[in-house]
mmCIF file of C-alpha atoms and ligand atoms in Angstrom:
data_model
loop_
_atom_site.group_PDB
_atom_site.id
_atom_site.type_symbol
_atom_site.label_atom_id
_atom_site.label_comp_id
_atom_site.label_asym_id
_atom_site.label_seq_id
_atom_site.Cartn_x
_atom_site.Cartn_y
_atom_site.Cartn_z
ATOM 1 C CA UNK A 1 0.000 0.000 0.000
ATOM 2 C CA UNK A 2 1.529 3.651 -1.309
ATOM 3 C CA UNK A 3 1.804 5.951 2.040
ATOM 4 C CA UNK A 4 -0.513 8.178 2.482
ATOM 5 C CA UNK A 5 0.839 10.542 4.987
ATOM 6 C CA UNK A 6 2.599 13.694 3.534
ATOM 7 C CA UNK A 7 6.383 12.938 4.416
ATOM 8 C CA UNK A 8 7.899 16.165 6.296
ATOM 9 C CA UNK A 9 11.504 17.091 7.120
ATOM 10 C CA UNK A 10 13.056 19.910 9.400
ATOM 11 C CA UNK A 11 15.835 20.734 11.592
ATOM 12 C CA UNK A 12 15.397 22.785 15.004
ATOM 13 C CA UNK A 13 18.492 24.962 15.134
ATOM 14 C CA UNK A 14 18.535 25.307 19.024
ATOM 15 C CA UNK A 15 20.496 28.212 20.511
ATOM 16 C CA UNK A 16 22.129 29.003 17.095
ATOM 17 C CA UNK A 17 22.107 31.911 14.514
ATOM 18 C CA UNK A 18 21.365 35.533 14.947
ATOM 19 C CA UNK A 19 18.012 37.078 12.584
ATOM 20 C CA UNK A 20 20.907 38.086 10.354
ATOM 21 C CA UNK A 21 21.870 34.414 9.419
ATOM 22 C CA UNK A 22 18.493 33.715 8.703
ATOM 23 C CA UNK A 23 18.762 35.201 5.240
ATOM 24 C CA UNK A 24 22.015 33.969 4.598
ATOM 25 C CA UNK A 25 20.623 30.315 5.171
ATOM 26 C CA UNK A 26 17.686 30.816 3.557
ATOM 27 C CA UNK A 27 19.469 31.705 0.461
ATOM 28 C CA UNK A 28 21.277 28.411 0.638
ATOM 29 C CA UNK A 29 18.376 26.077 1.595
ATOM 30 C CA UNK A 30 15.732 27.578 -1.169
ATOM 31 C CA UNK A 31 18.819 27.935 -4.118
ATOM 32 C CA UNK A 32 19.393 23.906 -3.712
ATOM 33 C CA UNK A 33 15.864 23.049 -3.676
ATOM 34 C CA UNK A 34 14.624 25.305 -6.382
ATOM 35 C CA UNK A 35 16.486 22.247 -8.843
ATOM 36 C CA UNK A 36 14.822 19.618 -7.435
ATOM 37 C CA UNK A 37 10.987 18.365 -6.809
ATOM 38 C CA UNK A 38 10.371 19.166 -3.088
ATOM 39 C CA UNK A 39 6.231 19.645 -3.855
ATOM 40 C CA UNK A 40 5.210 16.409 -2.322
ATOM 41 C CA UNK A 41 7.092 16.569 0.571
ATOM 42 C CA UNK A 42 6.807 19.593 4.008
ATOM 43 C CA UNK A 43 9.393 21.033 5.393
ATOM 44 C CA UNK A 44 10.423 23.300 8.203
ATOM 45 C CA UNK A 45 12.925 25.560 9.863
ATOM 46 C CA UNK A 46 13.095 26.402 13.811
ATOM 47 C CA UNK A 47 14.842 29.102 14.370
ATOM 48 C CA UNK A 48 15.164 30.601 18.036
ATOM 49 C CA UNK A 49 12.314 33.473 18.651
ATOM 50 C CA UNK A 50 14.830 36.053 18.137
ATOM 51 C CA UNK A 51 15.178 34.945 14.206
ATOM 52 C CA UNK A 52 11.639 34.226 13.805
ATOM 53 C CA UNK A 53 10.499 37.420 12.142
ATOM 54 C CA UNK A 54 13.685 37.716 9.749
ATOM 55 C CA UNK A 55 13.207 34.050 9.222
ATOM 56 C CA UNK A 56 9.475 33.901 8.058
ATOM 57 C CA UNK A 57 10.722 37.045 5.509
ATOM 58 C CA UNK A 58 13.774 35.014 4.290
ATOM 59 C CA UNK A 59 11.268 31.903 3.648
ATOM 60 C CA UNK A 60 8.106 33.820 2.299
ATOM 61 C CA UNK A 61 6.656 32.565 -0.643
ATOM 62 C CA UNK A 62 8.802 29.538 -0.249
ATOM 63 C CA UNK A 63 8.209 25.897 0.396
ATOM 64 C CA UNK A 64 9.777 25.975 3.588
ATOM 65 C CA UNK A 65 7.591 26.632 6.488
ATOM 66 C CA UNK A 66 8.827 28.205 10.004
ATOM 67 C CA UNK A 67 8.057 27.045 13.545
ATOM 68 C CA UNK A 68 9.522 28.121 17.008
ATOM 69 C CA UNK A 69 11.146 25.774 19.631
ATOM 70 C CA UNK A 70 8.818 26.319 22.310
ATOM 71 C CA UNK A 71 5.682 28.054 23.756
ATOM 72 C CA UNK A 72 3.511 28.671 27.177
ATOM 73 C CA UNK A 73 -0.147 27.598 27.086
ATOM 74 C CA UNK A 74 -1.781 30.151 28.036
ATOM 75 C CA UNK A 75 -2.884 32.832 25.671
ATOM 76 C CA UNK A 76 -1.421 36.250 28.192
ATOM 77 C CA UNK A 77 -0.591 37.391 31.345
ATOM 78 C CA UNK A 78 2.135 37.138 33.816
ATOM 79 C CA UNK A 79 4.362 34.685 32.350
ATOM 80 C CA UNK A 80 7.338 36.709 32.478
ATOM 81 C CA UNK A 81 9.950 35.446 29.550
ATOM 82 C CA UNK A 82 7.452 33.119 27.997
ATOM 83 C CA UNK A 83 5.457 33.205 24.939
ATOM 84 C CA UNK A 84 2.524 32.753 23.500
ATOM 85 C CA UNK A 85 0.742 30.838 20.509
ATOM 86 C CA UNK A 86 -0.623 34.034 19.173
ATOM 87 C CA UNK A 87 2.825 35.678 19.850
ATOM 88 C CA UNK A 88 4.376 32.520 17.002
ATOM 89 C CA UNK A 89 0.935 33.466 14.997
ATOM 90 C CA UNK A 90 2.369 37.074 14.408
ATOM 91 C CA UNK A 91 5.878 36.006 13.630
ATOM 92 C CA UNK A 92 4.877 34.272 10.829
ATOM 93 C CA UNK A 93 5.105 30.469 12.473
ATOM 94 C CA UNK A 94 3.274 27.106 11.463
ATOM 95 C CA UNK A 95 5.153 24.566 13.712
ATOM 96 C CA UNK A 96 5.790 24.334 17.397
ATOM 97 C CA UNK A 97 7.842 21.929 18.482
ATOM 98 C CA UNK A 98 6.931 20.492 21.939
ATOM 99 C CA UNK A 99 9.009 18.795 24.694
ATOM 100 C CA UNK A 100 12.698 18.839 23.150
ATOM 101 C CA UNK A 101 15.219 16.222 25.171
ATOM 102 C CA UNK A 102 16.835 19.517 26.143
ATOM 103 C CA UNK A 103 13.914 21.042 27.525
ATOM 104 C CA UNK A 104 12.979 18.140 29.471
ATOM 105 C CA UNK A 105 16.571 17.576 31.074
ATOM 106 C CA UNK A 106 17.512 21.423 31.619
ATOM 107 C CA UNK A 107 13.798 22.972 32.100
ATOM 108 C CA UNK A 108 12.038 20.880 33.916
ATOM 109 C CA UNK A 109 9.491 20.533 31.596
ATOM 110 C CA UNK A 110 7.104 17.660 31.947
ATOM 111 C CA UNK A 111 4.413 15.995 29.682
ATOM 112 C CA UNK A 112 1.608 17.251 31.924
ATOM 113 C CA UNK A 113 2.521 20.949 30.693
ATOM 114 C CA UNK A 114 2.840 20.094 27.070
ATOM 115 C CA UNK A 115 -0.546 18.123 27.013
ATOM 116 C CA UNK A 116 -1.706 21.958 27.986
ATOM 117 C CA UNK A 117 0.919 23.170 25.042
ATOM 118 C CA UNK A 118 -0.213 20.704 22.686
ATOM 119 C CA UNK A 119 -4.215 21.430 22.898
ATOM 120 C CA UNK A 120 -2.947 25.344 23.062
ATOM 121 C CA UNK A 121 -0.978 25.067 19.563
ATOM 122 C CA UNK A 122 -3.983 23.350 18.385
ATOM 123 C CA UNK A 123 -6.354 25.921 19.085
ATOM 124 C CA UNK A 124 -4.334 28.651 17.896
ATOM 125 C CA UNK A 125 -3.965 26.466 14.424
ATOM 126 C CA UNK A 126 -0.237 25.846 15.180
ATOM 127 C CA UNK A 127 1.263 22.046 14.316
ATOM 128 C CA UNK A 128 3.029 21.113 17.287
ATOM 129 C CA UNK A 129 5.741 19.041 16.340
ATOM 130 C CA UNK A 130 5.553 16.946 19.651
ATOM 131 C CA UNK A 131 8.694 15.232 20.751
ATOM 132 C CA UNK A 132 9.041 11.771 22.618
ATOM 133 C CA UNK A 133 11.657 9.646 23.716
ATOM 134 C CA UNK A 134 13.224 7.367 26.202
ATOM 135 C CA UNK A 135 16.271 7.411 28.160
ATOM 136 C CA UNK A 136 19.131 5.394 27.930
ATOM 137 C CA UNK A 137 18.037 3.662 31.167
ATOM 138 C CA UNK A 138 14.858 3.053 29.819
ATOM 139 C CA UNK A 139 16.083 1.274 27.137
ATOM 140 C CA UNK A 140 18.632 -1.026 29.070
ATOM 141 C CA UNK A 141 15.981 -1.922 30.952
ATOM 142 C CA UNK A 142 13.792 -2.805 27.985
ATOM 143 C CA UNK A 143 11.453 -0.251 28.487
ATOM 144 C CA UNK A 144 11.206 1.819 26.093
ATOM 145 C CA UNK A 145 7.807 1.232 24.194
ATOM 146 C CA UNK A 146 6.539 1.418 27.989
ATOM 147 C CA UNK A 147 7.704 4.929 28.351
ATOM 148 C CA UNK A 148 6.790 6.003 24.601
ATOM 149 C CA UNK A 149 3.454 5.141 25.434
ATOM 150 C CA UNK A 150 2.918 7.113 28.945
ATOM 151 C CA UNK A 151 4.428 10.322 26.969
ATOM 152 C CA UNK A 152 2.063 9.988 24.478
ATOM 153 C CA UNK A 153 -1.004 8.934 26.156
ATOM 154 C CA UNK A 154 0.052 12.161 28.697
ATOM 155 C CA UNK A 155 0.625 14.773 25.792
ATOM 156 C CA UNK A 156 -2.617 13.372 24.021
ATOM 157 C CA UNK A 157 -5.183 12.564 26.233
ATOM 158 C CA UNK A 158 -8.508 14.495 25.449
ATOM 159 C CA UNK A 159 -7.527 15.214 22.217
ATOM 160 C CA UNK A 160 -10.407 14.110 19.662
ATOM 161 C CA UNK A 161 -8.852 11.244 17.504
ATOM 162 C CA UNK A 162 -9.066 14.134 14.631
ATOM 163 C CA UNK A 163 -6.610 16.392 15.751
ATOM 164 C CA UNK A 164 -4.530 13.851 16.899
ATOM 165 C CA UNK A 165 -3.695 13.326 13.621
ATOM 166 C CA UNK A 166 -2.699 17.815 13.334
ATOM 167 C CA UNK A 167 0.473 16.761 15.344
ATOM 168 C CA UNK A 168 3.694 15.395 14.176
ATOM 169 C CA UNK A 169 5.223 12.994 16.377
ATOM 170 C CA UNK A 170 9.135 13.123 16.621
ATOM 171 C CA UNK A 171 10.687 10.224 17.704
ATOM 172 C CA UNK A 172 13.959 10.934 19.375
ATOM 173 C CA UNK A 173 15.232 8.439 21.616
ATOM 174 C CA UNK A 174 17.568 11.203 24.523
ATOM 175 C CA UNK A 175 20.340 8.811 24.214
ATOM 176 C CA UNK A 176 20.869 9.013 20.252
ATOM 177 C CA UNK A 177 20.501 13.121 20.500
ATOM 178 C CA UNK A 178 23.979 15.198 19.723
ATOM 179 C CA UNK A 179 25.764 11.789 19.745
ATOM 180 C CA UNK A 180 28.169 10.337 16.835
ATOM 181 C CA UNK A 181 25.242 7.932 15.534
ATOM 182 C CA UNK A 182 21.553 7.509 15.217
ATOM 183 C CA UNK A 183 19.897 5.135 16.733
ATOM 184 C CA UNK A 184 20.213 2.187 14.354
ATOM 185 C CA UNK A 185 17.365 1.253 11.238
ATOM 186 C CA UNK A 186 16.243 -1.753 13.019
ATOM 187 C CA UNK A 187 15.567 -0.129 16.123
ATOM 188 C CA UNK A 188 13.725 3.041 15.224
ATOM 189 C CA UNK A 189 11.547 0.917 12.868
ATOM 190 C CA UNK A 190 10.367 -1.552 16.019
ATOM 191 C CA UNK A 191 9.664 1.957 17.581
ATOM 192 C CA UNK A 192 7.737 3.548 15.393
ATOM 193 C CA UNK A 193 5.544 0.407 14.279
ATOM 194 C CA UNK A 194 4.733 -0.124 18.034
ATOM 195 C CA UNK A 195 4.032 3.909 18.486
ATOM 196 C CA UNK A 196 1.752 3.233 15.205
ATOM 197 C CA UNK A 197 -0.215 0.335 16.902
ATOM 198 C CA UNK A 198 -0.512 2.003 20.585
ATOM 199 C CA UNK A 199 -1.698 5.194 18.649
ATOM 200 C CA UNK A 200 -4.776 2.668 16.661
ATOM 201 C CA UNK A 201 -5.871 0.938 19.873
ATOM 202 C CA UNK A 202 -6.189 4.091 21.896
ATOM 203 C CA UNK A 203 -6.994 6.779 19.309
ATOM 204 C CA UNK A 204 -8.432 4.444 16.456
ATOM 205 C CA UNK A 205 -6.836 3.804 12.806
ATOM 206 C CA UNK A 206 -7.990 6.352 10.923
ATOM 207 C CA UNK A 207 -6.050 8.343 13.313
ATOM 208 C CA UNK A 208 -3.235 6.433 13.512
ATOM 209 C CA UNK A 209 -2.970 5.698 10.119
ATOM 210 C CA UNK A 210 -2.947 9.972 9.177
ATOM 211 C CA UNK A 211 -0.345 10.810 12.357
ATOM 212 C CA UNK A 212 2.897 11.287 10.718
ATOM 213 C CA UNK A 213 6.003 10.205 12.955
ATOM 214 C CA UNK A 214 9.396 11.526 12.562
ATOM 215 C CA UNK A 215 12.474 10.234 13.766
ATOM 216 C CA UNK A 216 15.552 12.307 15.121
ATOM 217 C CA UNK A 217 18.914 12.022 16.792
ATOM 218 C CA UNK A 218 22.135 12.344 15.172
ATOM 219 C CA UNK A 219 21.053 12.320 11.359
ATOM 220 C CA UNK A 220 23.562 12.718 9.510
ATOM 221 C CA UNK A 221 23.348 12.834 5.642
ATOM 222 C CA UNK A 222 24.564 9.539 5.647
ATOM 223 C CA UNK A 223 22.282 8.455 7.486
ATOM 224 C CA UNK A 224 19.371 9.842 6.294
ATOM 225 C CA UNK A 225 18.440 7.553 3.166
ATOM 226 C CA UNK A 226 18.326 4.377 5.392
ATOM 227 C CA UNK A 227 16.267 5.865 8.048
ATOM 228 C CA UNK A 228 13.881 7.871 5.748
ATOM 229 C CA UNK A 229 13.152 4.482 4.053
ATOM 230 C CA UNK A 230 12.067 2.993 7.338
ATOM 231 C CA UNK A 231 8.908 1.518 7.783
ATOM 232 C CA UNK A 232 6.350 3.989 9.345
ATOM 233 C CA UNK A 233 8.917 6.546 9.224
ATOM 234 C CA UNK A 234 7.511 9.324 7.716
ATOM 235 C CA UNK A 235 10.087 12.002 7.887
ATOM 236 C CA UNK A 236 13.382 13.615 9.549
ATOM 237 C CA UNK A 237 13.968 15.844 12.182
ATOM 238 C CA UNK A 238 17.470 16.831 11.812
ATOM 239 C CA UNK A 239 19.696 18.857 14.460
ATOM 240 C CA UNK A 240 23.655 19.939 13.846
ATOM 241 C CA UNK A 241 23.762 18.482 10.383
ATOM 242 C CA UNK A 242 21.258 21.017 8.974
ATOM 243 C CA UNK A 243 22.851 24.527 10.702
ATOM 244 C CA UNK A 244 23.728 25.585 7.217
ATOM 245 C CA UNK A 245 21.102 26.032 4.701
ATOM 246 C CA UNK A 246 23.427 23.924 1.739
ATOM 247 C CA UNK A 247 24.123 21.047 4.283
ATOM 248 C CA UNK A 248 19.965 20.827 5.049
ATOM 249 C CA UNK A 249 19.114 21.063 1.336
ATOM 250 C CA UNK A 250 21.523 17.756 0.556
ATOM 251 C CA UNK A 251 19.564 15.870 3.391
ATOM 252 C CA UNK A 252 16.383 17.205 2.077
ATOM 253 C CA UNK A 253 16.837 16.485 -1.087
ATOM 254 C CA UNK A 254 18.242 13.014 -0.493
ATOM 255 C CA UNK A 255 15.190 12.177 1.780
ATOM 256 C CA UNK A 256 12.818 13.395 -0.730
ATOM 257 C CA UNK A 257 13.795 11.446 -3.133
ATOM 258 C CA UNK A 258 13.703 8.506 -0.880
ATOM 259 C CA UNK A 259 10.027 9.452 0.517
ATOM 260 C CA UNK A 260 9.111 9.777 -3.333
ATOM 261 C CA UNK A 261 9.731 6.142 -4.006
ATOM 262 C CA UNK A 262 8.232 4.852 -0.599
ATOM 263 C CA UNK A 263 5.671 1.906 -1.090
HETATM 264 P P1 PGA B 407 21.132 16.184 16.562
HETATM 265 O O1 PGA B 407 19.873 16.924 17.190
HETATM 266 O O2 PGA B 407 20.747 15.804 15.165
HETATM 267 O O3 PGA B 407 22.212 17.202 16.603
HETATM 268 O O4 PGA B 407 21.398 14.973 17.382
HETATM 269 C C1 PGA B 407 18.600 16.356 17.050
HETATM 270 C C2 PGA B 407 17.610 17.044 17.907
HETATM 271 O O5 PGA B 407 17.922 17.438 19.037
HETATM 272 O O6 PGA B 407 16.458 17.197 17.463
#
């Protein structure tokens, strides 16, 4: 059976790049891709909120979408240094990306809060890009579909089984994050297949079936083609390799054309 779910591909670029690189990548990323087919597939760029405005100008009119690395729930009012969905509305942002590793291990944040960010960024018409993951403990102790489950049954409950299907899952195990290798094929395919069948018995198939999961963690643009052609893998969330706009076009492009030829 041809996939059905619209592959997608993007890089977060953390705590990197001032709104004055955001051109200069931009120009890079969108001169690659103009000479190759990139129609069928999404992608998006996640700059920090300081590069968001210059960001969404750099990528207007473009196929390249922009999303911010974070947001607070509520709509306004004393949240002092937070921000809002309606704040990443006016800057010119699609995606949110939800409960990063990073966030998680420095922040404190927990999968209570972003069940509150997730239904916020759904409201406001935002994708949240929603990240999940186990530890390296976890997985020594075997654990790790156990945990996978819990986040997302946390981060999703109460959501109606359509708009689980607005949010991209990211699959990024903590252990395989800014290391020298991605988790291996085999691996992230067992994980993704089992997130697939938790997501049909508790949200139904026609939701699981339209939820598009990501993987991420140390993709490289070697790796890329083997993990993009993964079953139930339907797209790339790539960190350090894509924090220059030529290096993220050759992992685009190479995905794409793997995602094009996907059965
Ligand atoms: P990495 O980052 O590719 O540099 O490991 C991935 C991520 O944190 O999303």
């Amino acid at each position: 059976m041809r996939i059905i779910r619209r592959p997608i591909i993007g890089t977060g670029w953390k705590m990197n790049h001032l709104a004055a690189d955001a051109r200069i990548y931009a120009d890079e990323l969108l001169e690659q891709l103009s000479q190759v087919q990139v129609s069928g597939i999404d992608i998006f760029v996640l700059p920090p909120f300081t590069a968001l405005h210059a960001a969404a100008a750099a990528f207007a009119d473009s196929p390249v979408a922009i999303g911010a690395q974070n947001m607070h729930w509520a709509e306004s009012g004393a949240w002092t240094g937070e921000i809002s969905a309606s704040m990443l509305l006016e800057a010119g942002c699609t995606y949110v990306e939800l409960a990063h590793a990073e966030r998680l291990t420095h922040f404190g944040e927990t999968y209570e809060k972003v069940r509150l960010k997730v239904e916020a960024a759904l409201a406001a018409g935002l994708t949240p890009i929603l990240c999940l993951g186990e530890t390296m403990q976890d997985k020594e102790l075997g654990r790790s579909d156990e945990v996978l489950r819990w986040q997302l049954v946390t981060a999703l409950s109460g959501l109606a089984p359509a708009d689980i299907a607005r949010v991209v899952l990211a699959y990024e195990p903590r252990w395989a994050i800014g290391q020298s290798q991605s988790a291996d094929p085999e691996y992230v395919t067992k994980r993704h297949n089992n997130m697939r069948d938790f997501l049909s018995e508790r949200f139904g198939s026609d939701a699981a079936m339209a939820t598009r999961i990501i993987y991420g963690g140390s993709v490289t643009i070697d790796t890329a083609p083997v993990l993009a052609a993964c079953e139930n893998v339907d797209g790339l969330f790539v960190g350090r390799q894509a924090w220059r706009g030529g290096d993220f076009a050759s992992v685009v492009k190479i995905a794409a054309e793997i995602f094009a030829n996907k059965e």
